[in-house]
Amino acid sequence: ALQHAVCIEMIEQVTRMATDKEQLVGTEIAINKQRKIIKAVNVSIAVDKQKEQQLILQQLCVLEEQKSLKLLHSLRRLHADTLQLAENLLTNSIICERFNNADQNIVEATMEQIRSRHANTVEDLAEVVVALRKVSDVTDVHKDNDEHQHKKLLLLVESFLHGRCSIQLLCDHYVGFCKGRPHGEVSANVNLWEVAHEASLEAQYVCDANLGMAPEVIVQGERNNVPLMHLIRPWVHHSLVEMCKNAMASSVEKSKIDTPPIQLHIAHNSDQRTTTIQVIDQGIGLNDHSRGKAFTFAETSHARRWDRLLEQQSYAPVREPLASLGVGLPFSRALMQIFGGDVTLTENSNAPGCTATLLISTDPTVLEKEASMASPGTNILNNQRNLI
């Protein structure tokens, strides 16, 4: 219900932005029509070329906003259907009271269905943000107002990502219990060295598939000297893979011959109840653009964005993208912040390159962080969720 409400708010926000642009385009069309002078049948209409180009850009902006609205309406329908699916299950008194093996299988199948049907929502949301960012880049009129509206939209995006992570965790948690895992989606007594090693291997595979080579990764310390801990292993694994992919791409871009290895350092602070994993590279480092935009959702420094359909136009298997989606680091940070962790990026002080740090809270009393809401109207849904 919360996700559905956020989708509706995003649609309303984009609609307001689109209405302003359409009014602006209509005004420009009226002005240009008044300025047209027809000299003869075979003589072209004299129109100010600069104004004409500006009008074309504004019309393209309207098309991008229409694309955004189409994607958002698709997300809204998806969440409305999912909400109805869950409500039908919860209001079935026979299943809830009886809850035998067959009923448990129905609930498990419903959870798996919810999880799978929302698999691509982050990519769709990224497409929305990219389309709207194109509009902001080419529109100079009412720029301050557009910036304010775009910030409000990013708050809604942050809330959407938080809810999406929580829903996925709840579904995975229940399915894990049904499949006999004693702690559901939570992994107990995990060796963090093994998690870091597995993530580095996956990142190397992706880097090699995209660039034809991959730097060596050295996980510092002994496997048996790392303290065991409880964590949501897929979240930590995903975040480490993204951090390693960025470090490898940066290192290969700087030096394709004798590429220096990537260093992974694991440290535990018992006083602060935190564990950190540092991914240290000697790549191109942080420029002004990457420093300010590294954690901005759907922002990428690559010239061409990864496209799933383009990847499927050959008989080769679809490769996982090395970069260019703009969701890796922002989504990783969103995952880790839910339970008191974080992902940060700093420039190396005594060497080239940069250091990405994954912070994991080991405080047993930590609770799920509440999503920051852009509208007070969603507090009602928040209270409903707490009651559930």
Short mmCIF file of C-alpha atoms in Angstrom, two decimals:
data_model
loop_
_atom_site.label_atom_id
_atom_site.label_comp_id
_atom_site.label_asym_id
_atom_site.label_seq_id
_atom_site.Cartn_x
_atom_site.Cartn_y
_atom_site.Cartn_z
CA ALA A 1 0.00 0.00 0.00
CA LEU A 2 2.86 2.37 0.81
CA GLN A 3 4.58 1.65 -2.54
CA HIS A 4 1.30 2.22 -4.39
CA ALA A 5 0.85 5.57 -2.61
CA VAL A 6 4.40 6.63 -3.53
CA CYS A 7 3.76 5.73 -7.19
CA ILE A 8 0.65 7.93 -7.19
CA GLU A 9 2.59 10.81 -5.64
CA MET A 10 5.34 10.48 -8.25
CA ILE A 11 2.73 10.52 -11.03
CA GLU A 12 1.18 13.69 -9.59
CA GLN A 13 4.61 15.31 -9.28
CA VAL A 14 5.61 14.49 -12.88
CA THR A 15 2.19 15.55 -14.14
CA ARG A 16 2.66 18.98 -12.55
CA MET A 17 6.07 19.26 -14.21
CA ALA A 18 4.67 18.12 -17.57
CA THR A 19 1.75 20.60 -17.37
CA ASP A 20 4.16 23.49 -16.89
CA LYS A 21 6.20 22.40 -19.92
CA GLU A 22 3.13 21.92 -22.13
CA GLN A 23 1.89 25.40 -21.28
CA LEU A 24 5.33 26.77 -22.10
CA VAL A 25 5.43 24.93 -25.44
CA GLY A 26 1.92 26.16 -26.29
CA THR A 27 3.00 29.73 -25.67
CA GLU A 28 6.06 29.34 -27.90
CA ILE A 29 3.95 27.84 -30.71
CA ALA A 30 1.52 30.78 -30.55
CA ILE A 31 4.39 33.29 -30.68
CA ASN A 32 6.06 31.55 -33.63
CA LYS A 33 2.80 31.36 -35.56
CA GLN A 34 2.44 35.12 -35.28
CA ARG A 35 5.99 35.63 -36.58
CA LYS A 36 5.63 33.46 -39.72
CA ILE A 37 5.62 35.38 -43.04
CA ILE A 38 4.57 33.57 -46.24
CA LYS A 39 6.23 35.32 -49.21
CA ALA A 40 5.21 32.96 -52.05
CA VAL A 41 4.08 29.39 -52.65
CA ASN A 42 7.59 28.04 -53.22
CA VAL A 43 9.33 30.19 -50.60
CA SER A 44 9.89 28.66 -47.18
CA ILE A 45 8.45 30.23 -44.06
CA ALA A 46 10.87 32.58 -42.32
CA VAL A 47 11.20 31.52 -38.71
CA ASP A 48 13.85 32.40 -36.20
CA LYS A 49 16.08 29.30 -36.27
CA GLN A 50 17.11 29.59 -32.66
CA LYS A 51 13.49 29.77 -31.53
CA GLU A 52 12.64 26.83 -33.76
CA GLN A 53 15.38 24.70 -32.22
CA GLN A 54 14.26 25.71 -28.75
CA LEU A 55 10.71 24.70 -29.61
CA ILE A 56 11.88 21.28 -30.85
CA LEU A 57 13.79 20.73 -27.61
CA GLN A 58 10.75 21.65 -25.58
CA GLN A 59 8.60 19.25 -27.57
CA LEU A 60 11.18 16.52 -26.94
CA CYS A 61 10.92 17.35 -23.23
CA VAL A 62 7.19 16.74 -23.40
CA LEU A 63 7.82 13.35 -25.03
CA GLU A 64 10.30 12.39 -22.31
CA GLU A 65 7.81 13.36 -19.63
CA GLN A 66 5.10 11.33 -21.35
CA LYS A 67 7.48 8.36 -21.35
CA SER A 68 8.05 8.88 -17.61
CA LEU A 69 4.34 9.00 -16.93
CA LYS A 70 3.78 5.81 -18.93
CA LEU A 71 6.41 3.97 -16.86
CA LEU A 72 5.04 5.36 -13.60
CA HIS A 73 1.50 4.31 -14.49
CA SER A 74 2.84 0.85 -15.24
CA LEU A 75 4.50 0.76 -11.80
CA ARG A 76 1.29 1.99 -10.18
CA ARG A 77 -0.76 -0.78 -11.83
CA LEU A 78 1.83 -3.35 -10.80
CA HIS A 79 1.66 -2.29 -7.15
CA ALA A 80 -2.14 -2.05 -7.23
CA ASP A 81 -2.31 -5.65 -8.51
CA THR A 82 0.18 -6.79 -5.87
CA LEU A 83 -1.80 -5.03 -3.14
CA GLN A 84 -4.97 -6.75 -4.31
CA LEU A 85 -3.16 -10.09 -4.40
CA ALA A 86 -2.01 -9.68 -0.79
CA GLU A 87 -5.40 -8.45 0.40
CA ASN A 88 -7.17 -11.40 -1.21
CA LEU A 89 -4.85 -13.72 0.68
CA LEU A 90 -5.16 -11.96 4.04
CA THR A 91 -8.96 -11.68 3.87
CA ASN A 92 -9.36 -15.40 3.15
CA SER A 93 -10.42 -16.52 6.62
CA ILE A 94 -10.34 -20.21 5.70
CA ILE A 95 -6.65 -20.12 4.75
CA CYS A 96 -5.68 -17.96 7.73
CA GLU A 97 -7.50 -20.16 10.28
CA ARG A 98 -6.74 -23.56 8.81
CA PHE A 99 -3.19 -22.88 7.52
CA ASN A 100 -2.31 -26.48 6.68
CA ASN A 101 0.52 -27.53 4.36
CA ALA A 102 -1.49 -26.71 1.24
CA ASP A 103 -2.32 -23.25 2.60
CA GLN A 104 1.32 -22.64 3.49
CA ASN A 105 2.30 -23.56 -0.07
CA ILE A 106 -0.21 -21.00 -1.37
CA VAL A 107 1.27 -18.25 0.80
CA GLU A 108 4.81 -19.24 -0.20
CA ALA A 109 3.88 -19.18 -3.90
CA THR A 110 2.28 -15.75 -3.42
CA MET A 111 5.44 -14.39 -1.79
CA GLU A 112 7.59 -15.76 -4.63
CA GLN A 113 5.22 -14.26 -7.18
CA ILE A 114 5.40 -10.82 -5.51
CA ARG A 115 9.19 -11.05 -5.43
CA SER A 116 9.56 -12.03 -9.09
CA ARG A 117 7.02 -9.59 -10.54
CA HIS A 118 8.85 -6.65 -8.91
CA ALA A 119 12.31 -7.76 -10.08
CA ASN A 120 12.70 -4.96 -12.67
CA THR A 121 11.06 -2.08 -10.79
CA VAL A 122 14.40 -0.43 -9.94
CA GLU A 123 15.42 -0.39 -13.62
CA ASP A 124 12.03 1.07 -14.60
CA LEU A 125 12.34 3.75 -11.95
CA ALA A 126 15.83 4.57 -13.22
CA GLU A 127 14.40 5.09 -16.71
CA VAL A 128 11.87 7.54 -15.24
CA VAL A 129 14.57 9.56 -13.48
CA VAL A 130 16.84 9.57 -16.57
CA ALA A 131 14.03 10.84 -18.80
CA LEU A 132 13.18 13.64 -16.37
CA ARG A 133 16.85 14.54 -16.00
CA LYS A 134 17.05 15.02 -19.78
CA VAL A 135 14.18 17.46 -19.47
CA SER A 136 15.96 19.42 -16.75
CA ASP A 137 19.21 19.52 -18.74
CA VAL A 138 17.68 21.16 -21.84
CA THR A 139 15.17 23.43 -20.10
CA ASP A 140 16.40 26.77 -18.81
CA VAL A 141 13.01 28.39 -18.25
CA HIS A 142 11.74 28.16 -14.65
CA LYS A 143 14.95 26.33 -13.78
CA ASP A 144 14.68 27.03 -10.04
CA ASN A 145 11.15 25.66 -9.93
CA ASP A 146 12.19 22.54 -11.91
CA GLU A 147 15.07 21.97 -9.50
CA HIS A 148 12.75 22.17 -6.51
CA GLN A 149 10.28 19.74 -8.07
CA HIS A 150 13.08 17.37 -9.08
CA LYS A 151 14.36 17.28 -5.47
CA LYS A 152 10.88 16.38 -4.26
CA LEU A 153 10.76 13.62 -6.83
CA LEU A 154 14.12 12.24 -5.65
CA LEU A 155 12.73 12.08 -2.10
CA LEU A 156 9.89 9.96 -3.43
CA VAL A 157 12.40 7.79 -5.29
CA GLU A 158 14.34 7.28 -2.05
CA SER A 159 11.14 6.27 -0.28
CA PHE A 160 10.26 3.89 -3.14
CA LEU A 161 13.68 2.19 -2.98
CA HIS A 162 13.40 1.79 0.79
CA GLY A 163 9.98 0.18 0.48
CA ARG A 164 11.10 -2.05 -2.36
CA CYS A 165 14.04 -3.36 -0.31
CA SER A 166 11.81 -4.01 2.71
CA ILE A 167 9.18 -5.86 0.68
CA GLN A 168 11.83 -8.01 -1.00
CA LEU A 169 13.33 -8.83 2.39
CA LEU A 170 9.95 -9.84 3.86
CA CYS A 171 9.20 -12.10 0.88
CA ASP A 172 12.67 -13.68 0.93
CA HIS A 173 12.45 -14.09 4.71
CA TYR A 174 9.16 -16.01 4.54
CA VAL A 175 10.24 -18.14 1.57
CA GLY A 176 13.49 -18.91 3.39
CA PHE A 177 11.59 -20.23 6.41
CA CYS A 178 9.38 -22.33 4.14
CA LYS A 179 12.43 -23.87 2.49
CA GLY A 180 13.83 -24.93 5.86
CA ARG A 181 16.36 -22.19 6.53
CA PRO A 182 16.24 -21.71 10.33
CA HIS A 183 16.82 -17.93 10.18
CA GLY A 184 14.98 -17.16 6.96
CA GLU A 185 16.84 -14.57 4.92
CA VAL A 186 19.17 -13.68 7.82
CA SER A 187 22.46 -15.57 7.73
CA ALA A 188 23.88 -16.46 11.13
CA ASN A 189 27.58 -16.85 12.04
CA VAL A 190 28.84 -15.76 8.64
CA ASN A 191 32.53 -15.46 7.86
CA LEU A 192 32.82 -12.03 6.23
CA TRP A 193 36.10 -12.99 4.55
CA GLU A 194 34.22 -15.63 2.53
CA VAL A 195 31.51 -13.13 1.58
CA ALA A 196 34.13 -10.65 0.38
CA HIS A 197 35.98 -13.36 -1.57
CA GLU A 198 32.82 -14.57 -3.33
CA ALA A 199 31.81 -11.01 -4.23
CA SER A 200 35.25 -10.25 -5.68
CA LEU A 201 35.10 -13.39 -7.85
CA GLU A 202 31.71 -12.38 -9.26
CA ALA A 203 32.95 -8.86 -9.95
CA GLN A 204 35.99 -10.25 -11.74
CA TYR A 205 33.74 -12.42 -13.92
CA VAL A 206 31.58 -9.41 -14.89
CA CYS A 207 34.64 -7.25 -15.56
CA ASP A 208 36.26 -9.92 -17.73
CA ALA A 209 33.02 -10.45 -19.69
CA ASN A 210 32.73 -6.73 -20.46
CA LEU A 211 36.38 -5.60 -20.78
CA GLY A 212 38.21 -8.81 -21.65
CA MET A 213 40.33 -8.58 -18.51
CA ALA A 214 39.96 -8.18 -14.76
CA PRO A 215 42.40 -6.96 -12.09
CA GLU A 216 43.51 -9.26 -9.31
CA VAL A 217 41.71 -8.88 -5.97
CA ILE A 218 43.55 -9.38 -2.69
CA VAL A 219 41.43 -9.88 0.43
CA GLN A 220 43.66 -8.86 3.33
CA GLY A 221 43.82 -10.96 6.49
CA GLU A 222 43.33 -14.62 7.30
CA ARG A 223 39.97 -16.29 6.79
CA ASN A 224 39.94 -17.75 10.30
CA ASN A 225 40.81 -14.44 12.00
CA VAL A 226 37.65 -12.64 10.85
CA PRO A 227 34.90 -12.66 13.52
CA LEU A 228 31.64 -14.42 12.67
CA MET A 229 28.55 -12.22 12.41
CA HIS A 230 24.85 -12.17 11.56
CA LEU A 231 23.83 -10.29 8.40
CA ILE A 232 21.59 -10.26 5.36
CA ARG A 233 24.14 -11.93 3.14
CA PRO A 234 22.61 -11.15 -0.30
CA TRP A 235 22.57 -7.43 0.51
CA VAL A 236 26.21 -7.36 1.60
CA HIS A 237 27.20 -9.51 -1.37
CA HIS A 238 25.37 -7.23 -3.83
CA SER A 239 26.92 -4.08 -2.37
CA LEU A 240 30.45 -5.53 -2.44
CA VAL A 241 30.03 -6.68 -6.04
CA GLU A 242 29.01 -3.16 -7.09
CA MET A 243 31.92 -1.60 -5.21
CA CYS A 244 34.42 -4.05 -6.72
CA LYS A 245 33.01 -3.55 -10.24
CA ASN A 246 33.51 0.20 -9.96
CA ALA A 247 37.03 -0.24 -8.63
CA MET A 248 37.96 -2.66 -11.43
CA ALA A 249 36.50 -0.46 -14.18
CA SER A 250 38.40 2.53 -12.82
CA SER A 251 41.68 0.58 -12.60
CA VAL A 252 41.40 -0.87 -16.12
CA GLU A 253 40.50 2.55 -17.54
CA LYS A 254 43.71 3.98 -16.11
CA SER A 255 46.03 1.10 -16.94
CA LYS A 256 45.23 -1.89 -19.16
CA ILE A 257 48.77 -3.22 -18.82
CA ASP A 258 50.05 -4.27 -15.40
CA THR A 259 46.83 -3.16 -13.77
CA PRO A 260 47.43 -2.87 -10.01
CA PRO A 261 45.37 -5.24 -7.82
CA ILE A 262 42.28 -4.25 -5.86
CA GLN A 263 42.75 -4.40 -2.09
CA LEU A 264 39.98 -5.46 0.28
CA HIS A 265 40.48 -4.65 3.98
CA ILE A 266 38.15 -5.99 6.68
CA ALA A 267 38.14 -4.32 10.11
CA HIS A 268 35.95 -4.81 13.18
CA ASN A 269 35.36 -2.10 15.79
CA SER A 270 33.84 -3.65 18.90
CA ASP A 271 33.51 -0.30 20.70
CA GLN A 272 31.38 1.26 17.94
CA ARG A 273 29.74 -2.07 17.10
CA THR A 274 30.61 -1.77 13.42
CA THR A 275 32.47 -3.77 10.79
CA THR A 276 33.93 -2.14 7.68
CA ILE A 277 35.12 -3.50 4.35
CA GLN A 278 37.30 -1.14 2.33
CA VAL A 279 37.68 -1.63 -1.44
CA ILE A 280 40.86 0.24 -2.43
CA ASP A 281 41.82 0.81 -6.07
CA GLN A 282 44.53 2.76 -7.88
CA GLY A 283 42.37 3.85 -10.77
CA ILE A 284 41.43 7.21 -12.25
CA GLY A 285 40.09 8.51 -8.94
CA LEU A 286 37.22 10.93 -8.41
CA ASN A 287 36.69 13.87 -10.74
CA ASP A 288 34.35 16.75 -10.00
CA HIS A 289 31.42 15.01 -11.71
CA SER A 290 31.82 11.61 -10.04
CA ARG A 291 32.46 13.15 -6.63
CA GLY A 292 29.13 14.95 -6.61
CA LYS A 293 27.05 12.38 -8.49
CA ALA A 294 28.38 9.01 -7.29
CA PHE A 295 25.37 8.34 -5.08
CA THR A 296 22.75 10.13 -7.20
CA PHE A 297 20.19 7.60 -8.40
CA ALA A 298 20.32 6.83 -12.16
CA GLU A 299 23.34 9.11 -12.67
CA THR A 300 26.24 7.63 -14.62
CA SER A 301 29.50 8.96 -16.03
CA HIS A 302 29.37 6.57 -19.00
CA ALA A 303 28.39 7.96 -22.38
CA ARG A 304 26.02 5.09 -23.27
CA ARG A 305 23.56 3.53 -20.86
CA TRP A 306 23.27 -0.24 -20.68
CA ASP A 307 20.19 -1.57 -22.50
CA ARG A 308 18.85 -5.07 -21.84
CA LEU A 309 17.17 -5.30 -25.27
CA LEU A 310 20.39 -4.38 -27.09
CA GLU A 311 22.22 -7.08 -25.15
CA GLN A 312 19.64 -9.66 -26.29
CA GLN A 313 20.10 -8.99 -30.02
CA SER A 314 22.74 -11.70 -30.36
CA TYR A 315 23.09 -15.39 -29.56
CA ALA A 316 25.59 -14.63 -26.81
CA PRO A 317 24.33 -14.80 -23.22
CA VAL A 318 23.14 -11.50 -21.76
CA ARG A 319 26.00 -10.00 -19.76
CA GLU A 320 25.48 -8.30 -16.47
CA PRO A 321 26.48 -4.65 -16.99
CA LEU A 322 29.79 -3.50 -15.58
CA ALA A 323 28.47 0.05 -15.22
CA SER A 324 26.30 2.69 -16.97
CA LEU A 325 22.99 1.98 -15.21
CA GLY A 326 23.60 4.48 -12.42
CA VAL A 327 21.86 2.40 -9.75
CA GLY A 328 24.70 0.27 -8.32
CA LEU A 329 26.12 2.52 -5.59
CA PRO A 330 22.87 4.38 -4.75
CA PHE A 331 20.93 1.12 -4.38
CA SER A 332 23.77 -0.46 -2.37
CA ARG A 333 23.75 2.51 0.00
CA ALA A 334 19.94 2.24 0.32
CA LEU A 335 20.27 -1.44 1.22
CA MET A 336 22.93 -0.90 3.87
CA GLN A 337 21.32 2.16 5.47
CA ILE A 338 18.11 0.28 6.28
CA PHE A 339 19.80 -1.45 9.22
CA GLY A 340 22.30 1.18 10.31
CA GLY A 341 25.02 0.61 7.72
CA ASP A 342 26.32 2.80 4.90
CA VAL A 343 28.42 2.98 1.72
CA THR A 344 30.89 5.85 1.29
CA LEU A 345 33.43 6.88 -1.32
CA THR A 346 36.62 8.86 -0.63
CA GLU A 347 39.73 9.80 -2.60
CA ASN A 348 43.00 8.16 -1.58
CA SER A 349 45.27 10.64 0.18
CA ASN A 350 48.70 9.08 -0.43
CA ALA A 351 48.06 7.20 -3.68
CA PRO A 352 46.00 7.47 -6.87
CA GLY A 353 42.51 6.07 -6.99
CA CYS A 354 39.80 5.99 -4.34
CA THR A 355 38.44 3.90 -1.49
CA ALA A 356 34.87 2.62 -1.22
CA THR A 357 33.87 1.69 2.33
CA LEU A 358 31.05 -0.66 3.29
CA LEU A 359 29.87 -0.12 6.87
CA ILE A 360 27.90 -2.88 8.62
CA SER A 361 26.27 -2.28 11.99
CA THR A 362 26.82 -5.16 14.44
CA ASP A 363 24.61 -3.58 17.10
CA PRO A 364 22.02 -6.27 18.02
CA THR A 365 19.47 -3.60 19.01
CA VAL A 366 19.46 -1.81 15.63
CA LEU A 367 16.00 -1.41 14.08
CA GLU A 368 14.91 -0.82 10.51
CA LYS A 369 15.36 2.81 9.47
CA GLU A 370 12.12 4.57 8.58
CA ALA A 371 11.88 5.79 5.01
CA SER A 372 11.98 9.57 4.57
CA MET A 373 8.60 10.58 3.17
CA ALA A 374 8.15 13.54 0.85
CA SER A 375 4.49 14.02 1.76
CA PRO A 376 2.77 13.95 5.15
CA GLY A 377 -0.17 12.11 3.58
CA THR A 378 1.78 8.85 3.61
CA ASN A 379 2.03 8.83 7.42
CA ILE A 380 -1.33 7.07 7.56
CA LEU A 381 0.03 4.21 5.45
CA ASN A 382 3.17 4.16 7.59
CA ASN A 383 1.06 3.64 10.71
CA GLN A 384 -0.91 0.89 8.98
CA ARG A 385 2.33 -0.84 8.06
CA ASN A 386 3.54 -0.67 11.68
CA LEU A 387 0.28 -2.18 12.88
CA ILE A 388 0.58 -5.03 10.38
#
